[in-house]
Amino acid sequence: MGPSVKPPTAITAPTAANPTPLTLGVEEEFLLLDPATGESMPVAEQVRGTLTGTAREQSRQEFRHSMVEMVTPVSPDLGRLRDHLVALRRAAARAGEAVGARLVAVGATPVCEAHRSVPDEQRYHDMSRRFGPVAHDPAVCGCHVHVGVPDRELAVQVCNHLRPWLPVVQALTANSPLHDGRDTGHASWRSMQLQRWPSIGPTPHFDSAADYDATVRELITAGIMLDEAMVYWYARPSASYPTVEVRVGDVCPTVDDTVLVAGLVRALVATVIDDIRAGTPVPRVRDCLVAAAHWRAAHDGVDGDLVDLRTGRPRPAWGLIDDLLATVTPALTRHGDRDLILREVQRLRREGTGATRQRRVMAANGDDVHAVLDHLAAQTVA
């Protein structure tokens, strides 16, 4: 990631007086898998070299040779975001096929990763030396949603207010139940794997942007992070863009799933901006309880209970999801997203998350992991 961008002070959250929508952007990370074995293939450099035009410009090198990241342009609405996602996935899939690999939207390495060396960049080598075997875990892939919040002081406050709802977003995106060809019992094994990194997890509460910056400097001095780009908290003011970046989710299996998550995240950000402007106090929840709620979300997904951080008690996941929808419906309506998001939530309620779908396919095919990967590859570019 590049250096910090000095943000302007304008706030663009839509209100009755200012209907300008909050802008959106999405980063999606994908695995490149061997079609025959399902193993991760170290061909990302060749894939990026095969991409052309806008797709090449919108691709990024990642921490594993088996990963490619595709980054959408800034979009004002979900329709255009969807068009970008479709085009980038299809371009990356064609480039993968050209070098003998399948592009698969899955949150964690499902079979195995034989080649775990880092790309030949100084920063990656520094991370490898500092963090040792943690830096050589099998690849994991996320979906990062950027919402335009150019006032950085406001962005820090938004992250504070998002804390109680991010486990719900995490559960909705769960798409990595497999590891080493077997079901881990977790809906998001990616979340479990990432807990080994010292700078990943729930976003702490900060009193101000100055407090945030001072804490990051202290963590860099302590050796927990190499630089500010290693702030991998589940929500953060982006180090590169004038946005709030929500990075809690697994990469979604389909474009429609990604559009759903992006729309919900934008509505959440708009909702908490309303709360901040109205002087609503930030919910103060103990860090250990927030961490517990994220663990439960990674374990159960939407097929069990989630921890309601407003009460500290577990509840059926879909009851809490319904509360989230009720909370953000005014913001969805202002953005013109209400009907689309409600339809997509109903679809997800019927079909299940990516983790649920993978388990269904696996059970129907005698625990054959290759049937799951065939299913995922088809969904990635459907």
Short mmCIF file of C-alpha atoms in Angstrom, two decimals:
data_model
loop_
_atom_site.label_atom_id
_atom_site.label_comp_id
_atom_site.label_asym_id
_atom_site.label_seq_id
_atom_site.Cartn_x
_atom_site.Cartn_y
_atom_site.Cartn_z
CA MET A 1 0.00 0.00 0.00
CA GLY A 2 1.11 3.53 -0.69
CA PRO A 3 1.58 6.51 1.62
CA SER A 4 -1.29 8.18 3.43
CA VAL A 5 -3.44 10.57 1.46
CA LYS A 6 -4.18 13.86 3.20
CA PRO A 7 -7.98 13.92 3.23
CA PRO A 8 -10.14 16.95 2.50
CA THR A 9 -12.54 18.08 5.21
CA ALA A 10 -15.81 17.76 3.27
CA ILE A 11 -18.31 15.17 4.49
CA THR A 12 -20.44 13.61 1.78
CA ALA A 13 -22.88 11.41 3.69
CA PRO A 14 -26.30 11.75 2.06
CA THR A 15 -29.02 13.52 4.02
CA ALA A 16 -32.31 15.10 3.05
CA ALA A 17 -30.41 18.35 2.46
CA ASN A 18 -27.39 16.68 0.87
CA PRO A 19 -28.42 13.58 -1.10
CA THR A 20 -24.95 12.87 -2.53
CA PRO A 21 -24.26 9.16 -1.99
CA LEU A 22 -21.22 7.87 -0.22
CA THR A 23 -18.83 6.44 -2.79
CA LEU A 24 -17.73 2.80 -2.83
CA GLY A 25 -14.77 0.71 -3.84
CA VAL A 26 -13.97 -2.96 -3.30
CA GLU A 27 -10.77 -4.98 -3.18
CA GLU A 28 -11.20 -8.71 -3.82
CA GLU A 29 -8.45 -11.27 -3.31
CA PHE A 30 -8.58 -14.58 -5.20
CA LEU A 31 -6.71 -17.87 -5.17
CA LEU A 32 -5.19 -19.46 -8.26
CA LEU A 33 -5.73 -23.21 -7.99
CA ASP A 34 -4.61 -26.24 -9.98
CA PRO A 35 -7.75 -27.53 -11.78
CA ALA A 36 -6.67 -31.15 -11.29
CA THR A 37 -5.42 -31.20 -7.68
CA GLY A 38 -6.99 -28.12 -6.09
CA GLU A 39 -3.58 -27.06 -4.78
CA SER A 40 -2.55 -23.43 -4.85
CA MET A 41 -0.45 -22.53 -7.90
CA PRO A 42 2.38 -19.95 -7.68
CA VAL A 43 1.46 -18.22 -10.95
CA ALA A 44 0.23 -14.79 -9.84
CA GLU A 45 3.04 -12.97 -11.63
CA GLN A 46 2.20 -14.72 -14.91
CA VAL A 47 -1.50 -13.99 -14.44
CA ARG A 48 -0.89 -10.30 -13.87
CA GLY A 49 1.41 -10.26 -16.87
CA THR A 50 -1.38 -11.72 -18.99
CA LEU A 51 -3.91 -9.08 -17.94
CA THR A 52 -4.28 -6.09 -20.22
CA GLY A 53 -5.74 -2.60 -20.14
CA THR A 54 -7.90 -1.57 -17.21
CA ALA A 55 -7.80 -5.04 -15.65
CA ARG A 56 -4.00 -4.90 -15.50
CA GLU A 57 -4.14 -1.44 -13.92
CA GLN A 58 -6.70 -2.63 -11.37
CA SER A 59 -4.71 -5.71 -10.32
CA ARG A 60 -2.35 -5.83 -7.35
CA GLN A 61 0.45 -8.10 -6.21
CA GLU A 62 -0.34 -9.94 -3.00
CA PHE A 63 1.60 -11.67 -0.22
CA ARG A 64 1.41 -15.13 -1.83
CA HIS A 65 2.45 -16.20 -5.32
CA SER A 66 -0.92 -17.96 -5.59
CA MET A 67 -3.01 -14.83 -5.01
CA VAL A 68 -4.20 -11.99 -7.18
CA GLU A 69 -6.11 -8.93 -5.99
CA MET A 70 -8.51 -6.98 -8.19
CA VAL A 71 -9.48 -3.44 -7.16
CA THR A 72 -12.57 -1.70 -8.50
CA PRO A 73 -12.62 1.97 -9.44
CA VAL A 74 -14.57 4.30 -7.17
CA SER A 75 -18.30 3.81 -7.78
CA PRO A 76 -21.25 6.03 -6.82
CA ASP A 77 -23.81 3.22 -6.89
CA LEU A 78 -24.14 -0.54 -6.57
CA GLY A 79 -25.02 -1.04 -10.25
CA ARG A 80 -21.73 0.36 -11.46
CA LEU A 81 -19.85 -1.41 -8.70
CA ARG A 82 -21.37 -4.69 -9.87
CA ASP A 83 -20.31 -4.03 -13.48
CA HIS A 84 -16.72 -3.44 -12.34
CA LEU A 85 -16.70 -6.58 -10.21
CA VAL A 86 -18.01 -8.74 -13.06
CA ALA A 87 -15.49 -7.36 -15.55
CA LEU A 88 -12.51 -7.74 -13.22
CA ARG A 89 -13.39 -11.28 -12.16
CA ARG A 90 -13.86 -12.39 -15.75
CA ALA A 91 -10.60 -10.80 -16.87
CA ALA A 92 -8.67 -12.41 -14.01
CA ALA A 93 -10.28 -15.79 -14.69
CA ARG A 94 -9.31 -15.64 -18.38
CA ALA A 95 -5.76 -14.70 -17.44
CA GLY A 96 -5.65 -17.61 -15.00
CA GLU A 97 -6.88 -20.05 -17.64
CA ALA A 98 -4.16 -18.82 -19.99
CA VAL A 99 -1.50 -20.09 -17.57
CA GLY A 100 -3.36 -23.25 -16.51
CA ALA A 101 -4.93 -22.04 -13.27
CA ARG A 102 -8.46 -21.53 -12.01
CA LEU A 103 -9.50 -18.31 -10.32
CA VAL A 104 -11.43 -19.19 -7.17
CA ALA A 105 -13.14 -16.88 -4.70
CA VAL A 106 -12.53 -18.69 -1.42
CA GLY A 107 -11.38 -17.26 1.90
CA ALA A 108 -8.63 -19.74 2.78
CA THR A 109 -6.42 -22.29 1.02
CA PRO A 110 -8.74 -25.32 0.73
CA VAL A 111 -6.22 -28.06 -0.07
CA CYS A 112 -2.57 -27.07 0.33
CA GLU A 113 0.01 -24.43 -0.53
CA ALA A 114 3.38 -25.95 -1.40
CA HIS A 115 5.10 -22.66 -2.35
CA ARG A 116 4.98 -20.22 0.55
CA SER A 117 7.85 -17.91 -0.24
CA VAL A 118 7.02 -14.21 -0.41
CA PRO A 119 7.30 -12.07 -3.56
CA ASP A 120 10.71 -10.50 -4.13
CA GLU A 121 10.00 -7.13 -2.55
CA GLN A 122 11.93 -5.65 0.35
CA ARG A 123 8.85 -5.04 2.48
CA TYR A 124 7.68 -8.63 2.10
CA HIS A 125 11.13 -9.91 3.01
CA ASP A 126 11.11 -7.65 6.08
CA MET A 127 7.73 -9.07 7.12
CA SER A 128 9.02 -12.60 6.62
CA ARG A 129 12.02 -11.95 8.87
CA ARG A 130 10.00 -10.18 11.56
CA PHE A 131 7.05 -12.55 11.83
CA GLY A 132 8.64 -15.86 10.88
CA PRO A 133 6.38 -18.86 10.22
CA VAL A 134 3.25 -16.71 10.60
CA ALA A 135 4.26 -14.95 7.41
CA HIS A 136 4.38 -18.29 5.60
CA ASP A 137 0.93 -19.62 6.46
CA PRO A 138 -1.21 -20.79 3.53
CA ALA A 139 -2.86 -18.00 1.58
CA VAL A 140 -6.07 -16.32 2.75
CA CYS A 141 -8.32 -14.04 0.71
CA GLY A 142 -10.51 -11.17 1.90
CA CYS A 143 -13.05 -8.69 0.64
CA HIS A 144 -12.25 -5.11 1.64
CA VAL A 145 -14.99 -2.49 1.24
CA HIS A 146 -13.99 1.19 1.04
CA VAL A 147 -16.59 3.85 1.78
CA GLY A 148 -15.79 7.49 1.08
CA VAL A 149 -15.33 9.39 4.35
CA PRO A 150 -12.84 12.14 3.51
CA ASP A 151 -12.88 13.76 6.97
CA ARG A 152 -10.31 11.71 8.88
CA GLU A 153 -11.52 12.76 12.33
CA LEU A 154 -14.95 11.53 11.34
CA ALA A 155 -13.48 8.32 9.90
CA VAL A 156 -11.97 7.41 13.28
CA GLN A 157 -15.30 8.01 15.00
CA VAL A 158 -17.07 5.89 12.36
CA CYS A 159 -14.75 2.98 13.17
CA ASN A 160 -15.66 3.33 16.86
CA HIS A 161 -19.38 3.17 16.09
CA LEU A 162 -19.02 0.20 13.71
CA ARG A 163 -17.58 -2.13 16.35
CA PRO A 164 -20.85 -3.74 17.55
CA TRP A 165 -22.00 -4.61 14.01
CA LEU A 166 -18.84 -5.92 12.34
CA PRO A 167 -19.20 -9.50 13.69
CA VAL A 168 -22.53 -9.64 11.82
CA VAL A 169 -20.82 -8.55 8.60
CA GLN A 170 -18.14 -11.17 9.24
CA ALA A 171 -20.75 -13.90 9.62
CA LEU A 172 -22.51 -12.91 6.39
CA THR A 173 -19.24 -13.23 4.43
CA ALA A 174 -18.03 -16.55 5.89
CA ASN A 175 -16.59 -18.49 2.95
CA SER A 176 -13.69 -20.64 4.17
CA PRO A 177 -14.74 -23.78 6.05
CA LEU A 178 -12.05 -25.98 4.47
CA HIS A 179 -8.39 -26.51 5.32
CA ASP A 180 -6.16 -29.34 4.15
CA GLY A 181 -9.11 -30.77 2.22
CA ARG A 182 -11.33 -31.14 5.31
CA ASP A 183 -14.04 -29.18 7.09
CA THR A 184 -12.51 -27.24 9.99
CA GLY A 185 -15.80 -26.80 11.84
CA HIS A 186 -15.40 -23.05 11.36
CA ALA A 187 -17.39 -21.11 8.78
CA SER A 188 -14.40 -18.77 8.31
CA TRP A 189 -11.08 -20.53 8.77
CA ARG A 190 -9.45 -17.44 7.27
CA SER A 191 -10.44 -15.53 10.41
CA MET A 192 -8.83 -18.15 12.63
CA GLN A 193 -5.65 -18.20 10.58
CA LEU A 194 -5.29 -14.41 10.65
CA GLN A 195 -5.47 -14.28 14.44
CA ARG A 196 -1.80 -15.29 14.51
CA TRP A 197 -0.83 -11.82 13.23
CA PRO A 198 -0.34 -9.28 16.05
CA SER A 199 -1.90 -6.32 14.19
CA ILE A 200 -5.11 -8.01 13.02
CA GLY A 201 -8.37 -8.01 14.93
CA PRO A 202 -11.16 -5.79 16.19
CA THR A 203 -10.50 -2.08 15.88
CA PRO A 204 -9.68 -0.53 19.28
CA HIS A 205 -11.63 2.50 20.46
CA PHE A 206 -9.88 5.83 19.79
CA ASP A 207 -10.76 9.25 21.17
CA SER A 208 -9.56 11.12 18.09
CA ALA A 209 -7.46 10.90 14.95
CA ALA A 210 -4.50 12.10 17.01
CA ASP A 211 -5.07 9.25 19.46
CA TYR A 212 -5.26 6.80 16.54
CA ASP A 213 -2.03 8.11 15.00
CA ALA A 214 -0.17 8.09 18.31
CA THR A 215 -1.21 4.49 18.96
CA VAL A 216 -0.09 3.37 15.52
CA ARG A 217 3.29 5.07 16.06
CA GLU A 218 3.67 3.31 19.41
CA LEU A 219 2.87 -0.08 17.83
CA ILE A 220 5.42 0.52 15.08
CA THR A 221 8.01 1.50 17.70
CA ALA A 222 7.17 -1.64 19.67
CA GLY A 223 7.80 -3.78 16.58
CA ILE A 224 4.22 -5.03 16.27
CA MET A 225 3.90 -3.35 12.87
CA LEU A 226 6.53 -2.44 10.30
CA ASP A 227 4.60 0.62 9.11
CA GLU A 228 1.12 2.14 9.10
CA ALA A 229 0.08 -0.06 6.16
CA MET A 230 0.23 -2.98 8.61
CA VAL A 231 -2.81 -1.65 10.47
CA TYR A 232 -4.99 -4.64 9.65
CA TRP A 233 -7.83 -3.93 12.07
CA TYR A 234 -11.30 -4.91 10.90
CA ALA A 235 -12.16 -1.28 10.19
CA ARG A 236 -9.70 1.55 9.72
CA PRO A 237 -9.21 4.92 8.09
CA SER A 238 -7.43 3.77 4.94
CA ALA A 239 -3.70 4.45 4.79
CA SER A 240 -3.98 5.24 1.08
CA TYR A 241 -7.44 6.64 0.34
CA PRO A 242 -9.91 9.10 1.95
CA THR A 243 -12.12 6.22 3.05
CA VAL A 244 -13.16 3.99 5.90
CA GLU A 245 -12.03 0.50 4.96
CA VAL A 246 -13.94 -2.48 6.36
CA ARG A 247 -11.76 -5.56 5.93
CA VAL A 248 -13.38 -8.15 8.20
CA GLY A 249 -14.89 -10.38 5.52
CA ASP A 250 -13.80 -13.41 3.53
CA VAL A 251 -13.80 -12.89 -0.22
CA CYS A 252 -17.37 -13.58 -1.36
CA PRO A 253 -18.14 -16.50 -3.70
CA THR A 254 -20.26 -14.49 -6.15
CA VAL A 255 -20.49 -10.93 -7.38
CA ASP A 256 -24.01 -10.70 -5.96
CA ASP A 257 -22.67 -11.63 -2.51
CA THR A 258 -20.03 -8.91 -2.78
CA VAL A 259 -22.60 -6.31 -3.86
CA LEU A 260 -24.75 -7.26 -0.86
CA VAL A 261 -21.86 -6.83 1.57
CA ALA A 262 -20.77 -3.54 -0.03
CA GLY A 263 -24.29 -2.15 0.14
CA LEU A 264 -24.71 -3.14 3.78
CA VAL A 265 -21.32 -1.70 4.76
CA ARG A 266 -22.06 1.61 3.02
CA ALA A 267 -25.43 1.81 4.75
CA LEU A 268 -23.79 1.03 8.10
CA VAL A 269 -21.24 3.80 7.60
CA ALA A 270 -23.96 6.27 6.61
CA THR A 271 -26.04 5.24 9.62
CA VAL A 272 -23.28 5.73 12.14
CA ILE A 273 -22.42 9.11 10.56
CA ASP A 274 -26.03 10.09 11.29
CA ASP A 275 -25.55 8.90 14.87
CA ILE A 276 -22.33 10.86 15.26
CA ARG A 277 -23.93 14.04 13.93
CA ALA A 278 -26.87 13.53 16.29
CA GLY A 279 -24.50 13.24 19.25
CA THR A 280 -25.32 9.59 19.93
CA PRO A 281 -22.67 8.22 22.31
CA VAL A 282 -20.37 5.60 20.90
CA PRO A 283 -21.20 2.10 22.22
CA ARG A 284 -18.45 1.19 24.69
CA VAL A 285 -17.99 -2.57 24.60
CA ARG A 286 -15.14 -4.41 26.29
CA ASP A 287 -12.45 -5.50 23.83
CA CYS A 288 -12.55 -9.08 25.09
CA LEU A 289 -16.29 -9.30 24.37
CA VAL A 290 -15.82 -7.84 20.88
CA ALA A 291 -13.13 -10.45 20.22
CA ALA A 292 -15.45 -13.18 21.49
CA ALA A 293 -18.22 -12.00 19.18
CA HIS A 294 -15.85 -12.17 16.20
CA TRP A 295 -14.76 -15.68 17.18
CA ARG A 296 -18.39 -16.78 17.35
CA ALA A 297 -19.09 -15.20 13.95
CA ALA A 298 -16.11 -17.00 12.40
CA HIS A 299 -17.18 -20.31 13.94
CA ASP A 300 -20.94 -20.29 13.36
CA GLY A 301 -21.38 -17.96 10.40
CA VAL A 302 -25.14 -17.45 10.00
CA ASP A 303 -26.01 -21.06 10.82
CA GLY A 304 -25.90 -20.73 14.59
CA ASP A 305 -25.81 -17.95 17.16
CA LEU A 306 -24.05 -14.61 17.13
CA VAL A 307 -23.20 -12.43 20.13
CA ASP A 308 -25.37 -9.32 20.31
CA LEU A 309 -22.82 -6.78 21.55
CA ARG A 310 -25.61 -4.44 22.67
CA THR A 311 -26.55 -6.98 25.36
CA GLY A 312 -23.56 -9.31 25.53
CA ARG A 313 -25.77 -12.34 24.93
CA PRO A 314 -25.94 -14.89 22.10
CA ARG A 315 -28.91 -14.80 19.76
CA PRO A 316 -29.90 -16.69 16.61
CA ALA A 317 -27.84 -15.18 13.79
CA TRP A 318 -30.77 -14.28 11.57
CA GLY A 319 -32.49 -12.36 14.37
CA LEU A 320 -29.42 -10.15 14.69
CA ILE A 321 -29.16 -9.80 10.92
CA ASP A 322 -32.78 -8.60 10.87
CA ASP A 323 -31.86 -6.00 13.52
CA LEU A 324 -28.97 -4.85 11.34
CA LEU A 325 -31.31 -4.45 8.39
CA ALA A 326 -33.80 -2.46 10.43
CA THR A 327 -30.99 -0.22 11.67
CA VAL A 328 -29.64 0.60 8.21
CA THR A 329 -32.90 0.70 6.21
CA PRO A 330 -33.14 4.53 6.24
CA ALA A 331 -29.61 4.76 4.81
CA LEU A 332 -30.37 2.04 2.25
CA THR A 333 -33.41 4.00 1.16
CA ARG A 334 -31.46 7.27 0.81
CA HIS A 335 -28.92 5.52 -1.40
CA GLY A 336 -31.58 3.82 -3.52
CA ASP A 337 -30.38 0.38 -2.38
CA ARG A 338 -33.25 -0.81 -0.19
CA ASP A 339 -35.06 -3.13 -2.59
CA LEU A 340 -31.87 -4.65 -3.99
CA ILE A 341 -30.36 -5.33 -0.58
CA LEU A 342 -33.57 -6.81 0.83
CA ARG A 343 -33.79 -9.17 -2.17
CA GLU A 344 -30.18 -10.22 -1.76
CA VAL A 345 -30.60 -10.83 1.95
CA GLN A 346 -33.61 -13.05 1.24
CA ARG A 347 -31.52 -14.94 -1.32
CA LEU A 348 -28.74 -15.42 1.22
CA ARG A 349 -31.28 -16.59 3.77
CA ARG A 350 -32.42 -19.29 1.30
CA GLU A 351 -29.03 -20.30 -0.09
CA GLY A 352 -26.74 -19.71 2.88
CA THR A 353 -23.32 -18.13 2.95
CA GLY A 354 -20.38 -19.36 0.92
CA ALA A 355 -19.44 -21.67 3.81
CA THR A 356 -22.93 -23.15 3.93
CA ARG A 357 -22.95 -23.73 0.18
CA GLN A 358 -19.54 -25.39 0.24
CA ARG A 359 -20.66 -27.78 2.97
CA ARG A 360 -23.86 -28.59 1.07
CA VAL A 361 -21.91 -29.44 -2.10
CA MET A 362 -19.39 -31.48 -0.14
CA ALA A 363 -22.09 -33.50 1.61
CA ALA A 364 -23.88 -34.16 -1.69
CA ASN A 365 -20.67 -35.47 -3.27
CA GLY A 366 -19.33 -37.84 -0.66
CA ASP A 367 -16.98 -35.27 0.96
CA ASP A 368 -15.25 -34.74 -2.38
CA VAL A 369 -13.35 -31.46 -2.06
CA HIS A 370 -12.88 -31.28 -5.83
CA ALA A 371 -16.63 -30.99 -6.31
CA VAL A 372 -16.56 -28.02 -3.93
CA LEU A 373 -13.77 -26.35 -5.91
CA ASP A 374 -15.61 -26.91 -9.19
CA HIS A 375 -18.63 -25.26 -7.61
CA LEU A 376 -16.59 -22.32 -6.29
CA ALA A 377 -14.82 -21.72 -9.61
CA ALA A 378 -18.18 -21.61 -11.41
CA GLN A 379 -19.63 -19.21 -8.84
CA THR A 380 -16.61 -16.92 -9.02
CA VAL A 381 -17.39 -15.87 -12.60
CA ALA A 382 -21.11 -16.67 -12.80
#
